[in-house]
Amino acid sequence: MLERGSMAPDFSLTSDRGHSVSLSQFRGRKIVLYFYPKDNTPGCTTEACQFRDAYDRFIAAGAVIIGISPDTEKSHENFRNKYGLPFILAADPEKKVLQQYNALKEKKMYGRTYMGVQRSTFIIDENGKILDIFPQVKPDGHAQEILEVLNSQD
């Protein structure tokens, strides 16, 4: 079970730019690791664009942003280009990292039960420890909420 103070599980995924991305490559910097259901959907677009609009403030706070969903690298590339997203989007089509971070949950829609991505965010410190967890995120205003936590750490 992941909780504040525990080590964040490392991973290696492919990014929207075709590069390998892992948590360990960002040691020494804070990481905002956010999980979202699907590129180009209303809630995910709102969340990503708010992270984009506040990007300079995240950089000023010493943080790297990594978004992860089960979409493909190509889907992420299109999403990034369409909305001018300056941060990393990583593809987890096998949903292994989603499972590691408890971001895969049973959902119900139209009487059907399925496993889907629960929108969630982890703030990870410079040493790889989890500073804070947001398990059920509302997209609108979330970037500002994360900035407030990052800025209160100083």
mmCIF file of C-alpha atoms in Angstrom:
data_model
loop_
_atom_site.group_PDB
_atom_site.id
_atom_site.type_symbol
_atom_site.label_atom_id
_atom_site.label_comp_id
_atom_site.label_asym_id
_atom_site.label_seq_id
_atom_site.Cartn_x
_atom_site.Cartn_y
_atom_site.Cartn_z
ATOM 1 C CA MET A 1 0.000 0.000 0.000
ATOM 2 C CA LEU A 2 1.408 3.368 -1.012
ATOM 3 C CA GLU A 3 1.275 6.103 1.593
ATOM 4 C CA ARG A 4 2.973 9.346 2.500
ATOM 5 C CA GLY A 5 6.603 8.755 3.415
ATOM 6 C CA SER A 6 6.921 5.484 1.499
ATOM 7 C CA MET A 7 9.232 5.137 -1.485
ATOM 8 C CA ALA A 8 7.540 5.693 -4.830
ATOM 9 C CA PRO A 9 7.875 2.614 -7.052
ATOM 10 C CA ASP A 10 10.272 3.253 -9.915
ATOM 11 C CA PHE A 11 9.194 2.395 -13.443
ATOM 12 C CA SER A 12 10.314 2.673 -17.030
ATOM 13 C CA LEU A 13 7.816 3.676 -19.715
ATOM 14 C CA THR A 14 8.001 5.233 -23.170
ATOM 15 C CA SER A 15 7.138 8.911 -23.462
ATOM 16 C CA ASP A 16 5.186 10.846 -26.062
ATOM 17 C CA ARG A 17 8.540 11.722 -27.665
ATOM 18 C CA GLY A 18 9.632 8.086 -27.912
ATOM 19 C CA HIS A 19 12.151 8.261 -25.050
ATOM 20 C CA SER A 20 12.359 6.038 -22.012
ATOM 21 C CA VAL A 21 11.177 7.801 -18.856
ATOM 22 C CA SER A 22 11.638 6.642 -15.263
ATOM 23 C CA LEU A 23 11.286 8.177 -11.811
ATOM 24 C CA SER A 24 14.916 7.519 -10.958
ATOM 25 C CA GLN A 25 16.168 9.766 -13.776
ATOM 26 C CA PHE A 26 14.611 12.736 -11.927
ATOM 27 C CA ARG A 27 16.238 12.121 -8.523
ATOM 28 C CA GLY A 28 17.108 15.445 -6.975
ATOM 29 C CA ARG A 29 13.896 17.062 -8.242
ATOM 30 C CA LYS A 30 10.311 16.936 -7.060
ATOM 31 C CA ILE A 31 7.940 15.009 -9.308
ATOM 32 C CA VAL A 32 4.244 15.537 -9.894
ATOM 33 C CA LEU A 33 3.102 12.143 -11.152
ATOM 34 C CA TYR A 34 -0.470 12.210 -12.358
ATOM 35 C CA PHE A 35 -2.614 9.414 -13.720
ATOM 36 C CA TYR A 36 -5.486 10.151 -16.064
ATOM 37 C CA PRO A 37 -7.957 8.007 -18.024
ATOM 38 C CA LYS A 38 -7.679 9.068 -21.672
ATOM 39 C CA ASP A 39 -6.154 11.617 -24.024
ATOM 40 C CA ASN A 40 -8.500 14.143 -25.640
ATOM 41 C CA THR A 41 -11.419 13.600 -23.269
ATOM 42 C CA PRO A 42 -13.003 16.616 -21.535
ATOM 43 C CA GLY A 43 -11.758 16.069 -17.964
ATOM 44 C CA CYS A 44 -8.290 14.940 -19.030
ATOM 45 C CA THR A 45 -7.928 17.895 -21.390
ATOM 46 C CA THR A 46 -8.983 20.341 -18.640
ATOM 47 C CA GLU A 47 -6.467 18.839 -16.211
ATOM 48 C CA ALA A 48 -3.601 18.750 -18.741
ATOM 49 C CA CYS A 49 -4.235 22.317 -19.942
ATOM 50 C CA GLN A 50 -4.273 23.639 -16.382
ATOM 51 C CA PHE A 51 -0.923 21.927 -15.726
ATOM 52 C CA ARG A 52 0.289 23.512 -19.004
ATOM 53 C CA ASP A 53 -0.936 26.978 -18.049
ATOM 54 C CA ALA A 54 0.850 26.780 -14.669
ATOM 55 C CA TYR A 55 3.938 25.019 -16.035
ATOM 56 C CA ASP A 56 6.346 27.900 -15.325
ATOM 57 C CA ARG A 57 5.222 27.906 -11.696
ATOM 58 C CA PHE A 58 5.871 24.152 -11.438
ATOM 59 C CA ILE A 59 9.374 24.667 -12.845
ATOM 60 C CA ALA A 60 9.924 27.535 -10.375
ATOM 61 C CA ALA A 61 8.888 25.145 -7.569
ATOM 62 C CA GLY A 62 11.538 22.684 -8.778
ATOM 63 C CA ALA A 63 9.039 20.104 -10.020
ATOM 64 C CA VAL A 64 8.848 17.851 -13.060
ATOM 65 C CA ILE A 65 5.371 16.860 -14.314
ATOM 66 C CA ILE A 66 4.745 13.373 -15.684
ATOM 67 C CA GLY A 67 1.277 12.335 -16.883
ATOM 68 C CA ILE A 68 0.506 8.639 -17.349
ATOM 69 C CA SER A 69 -2.436 6.954 -19.038
ATOM 70 C CA PRO A 70 -2.981 3.655 -20.877
ATOM 71 C CA ASP A 71 -2.960 5.481 -24.232
ATOM 72 C CA THR A 72 -0.200 4.830 -26.797
ATOM 73 C CA GLU A 73 2.867 6.981 -27.391
ATOM 74 C CA LYS A 74 1.283 8.182 -30.670
ATOM 75 C CA SER A 75 -1.938 9.184 -28.914
ATOM 76 C CA HIS A 76 0.142 11.080 -26.329
ATOM 77 C CA GLU A 77 2.145 12.786 -29.075
ATOM 78 C CA ASN A 78 -1.067 13.950 -30.778
ATOM 79 C CA PHE A 79 -2.510 15.142 -27.435
ATOM 80 C CA ARG A 80 0.708 17.032 -26.614
ATOM 81 C CA ASN A 81 0.833 18.684 -30.037
ATOM 82 C CA LYS A 82 -2.864 19.596 -30.106
ATOM 83 C CA TYR A 83 -2.732 21.393 -26.739
ATOM 84 C CA GLY A 84 0.925 22.478 -26.589
ATOM 85 C CA LEU A 85 1.680 20.411 -23.483
ATOM 86 C CA PRO A 86 5.257 21.088 -22.301
ATOM 87 C CA PHE A 87 5.567 18.172 -19.876
ATOM 88 C CA ILE A 88 6.114 14.435 -20.227
ATOM 89 C CA LEU A 89 3.274 12.070 -21.094
ATOM 90 C CA ALA A 90 4.134 8.395 -20.591
ATOM 91 C CA ALA A 91 2.316 5.434 -22.120
ATOM 92 C CA ASP A 92 1.256 2.525 -19.902
ATOM 93 C CA PRO A 93 -0.835 0.365 -22.276
ATOM 94 C CA GLU A 94 -0.185 -2.745 -20.173
ATOM 95 C CA LYS A 95 -1.349 -0.815 -17.079
ATOM 96 C CA LYS A 96 1.520 -2.085 -14.926
ATOM 97 C CA VAL A 97 2.435 1.313 -13.461
ATOM 98 C CA LEU A 98 -1.243 2.155 -13.007
ATOM 99 C CA GLN A 99 -1.517 -1.005 -10.892
ATOM 100 C CA GLN A 100 1.671 -0.204 -8.923
ATOM 101 C CA TYR A 101 0.192 3.165 -7.954
ATOM 102 C CA ASN A 102 -3.333 1.873 -7.207
ATOM 103 C CA ALA A 103 -4.713 4.014 -10.048
ATOM 104 C CA LEU A 104 -6.633 1.155 -11.637
ATOM 105 C CA LYS A 105 -10.043 0.745 -10.043
ATOM 106 C CA GLU A 106 -13.310 -1.030 -10.678
ATOM 107 C CA LYS A 107 -15.772 1.348 -12.305
ATOM 108 C CA LYS A 108 -19.368 1.127 -13.414
ATOM 109 C CA MET A 109 -20.983 2.793 -16.396
ATOM 110 C CA TYR A 110 -24.310 2.004 -18.041
ATOM 111 C CA GLY A 111 -24.670 -1.095 -15.870
ATOM 112 C CA ARG A 112 -21.317 -2.439 -16.986
ATOM 113 C CA THR A 113 -18.419 -3.068 -14.590
ATOM 114 C CA TYR A 114 -14.854 -2.634 -15.820
ATOM 115 C CA MET A 115 -11.357 -1.731 -14.644
ATOM 116 C CA GLY A 116 -10.536 1.897 -15.397
ATOM 117 C CA VAL A 117 -8.108 4.619 -14.442
ATOM 118 C CA GLN A 118 -8.898 6.548 -11.302
ATOM 119 C CA ARG A 119 -7.630 10.089 -11.782
ATOM 120 C CA SER A 120 -4.973 10.474 -9.084
ATOM 121 C CA THR A 121 -1.767 12.391 -8.371
ATOM 122 C CA PHE A 122 1.370 11.698 -6.352
ATOM 123 C CA ILE A 123 3.866 14.343 -5.278
ATOM 124 C CA ILE A 124 7.278 12.735 -4.915
ATOM 125 C CA ASP A 125 10.248 14.398 -3.212
ATOM 126 C CA GLU A 126 13.842 14.704 -4.408
ATOM 127 C CA ASN A 127 14.749 11.361 -2.776
ATOM 128 C CA GLY A 128 11.897 9.366 -4.283
ATOM 129 C CA LYS A 129 9.601 9.432 -1.253
ATOM 130 C CA ILE A 130 5.896 10.186 -1.557
ATOM 131 C CA LEU A 131 5.126 13.606 -0.073
ATOM 132 C CA ASP A 132 1.403 13.611 -0.790
ATOM 133 C CA ILE A 133 -1.311 11.580 -2.520
ATOM 134 C CA PHE A 134 -4.494 12.792 -4.184
ATOM 135 C CA PRO A 135 -6.520 9.607 -4.789
ATOM 136 C CA GLN A 136 -9.687 11.024 -6.405
ATOM 137 C CA VAL A 137 -8.919 14.129 -8.384
ATOM 138 C CA LYS A 138 -11.367 16.650 -9.775
ATOM 139 C CA PRO A 139 -9.659 18.024 -12.910
ATOM 140 C CA ASP A 140 -10.658 21.674 -12.626
ATOM 141 C CA GLY A 141 -8.414 23.479 -10.143
ATOM 142 C CA HIS A 142 -6.176 20.480 -9.483
ATOM 143 C CA ALA A 143 -2.986 22.074 -10.844
ATOM 144 C CA GLN A 144 -3.407 24.989 -8.449
ATOM 145 C CA GLU A 145 -4.034 22.565 -5.569
ATOM 146 C CA ILE A 146 -0.757 20.770 -6.342
ATOM 147 C CA LEU A 147 1.157 24.050 -6.628
ATOM 148 C CA GLU A 148 -0.056 25.070 -3.183
ATOM 149 C CA VAL A 149 1.296 21.832 -1.707
ATOM 150 C CA LEU A 150 4.632 22.197 -3.524
ATOM 151 C CA ASN A 151 5.032 25.789 -2.395
ATOM 152 C CA SER A 152 4.202 24.917 1.225
ATOM 153 C CA GLN A 153 7.130 22.433 1.283
ATOM 154 C CA ASP A 154 9.777 25.158 1.185
#
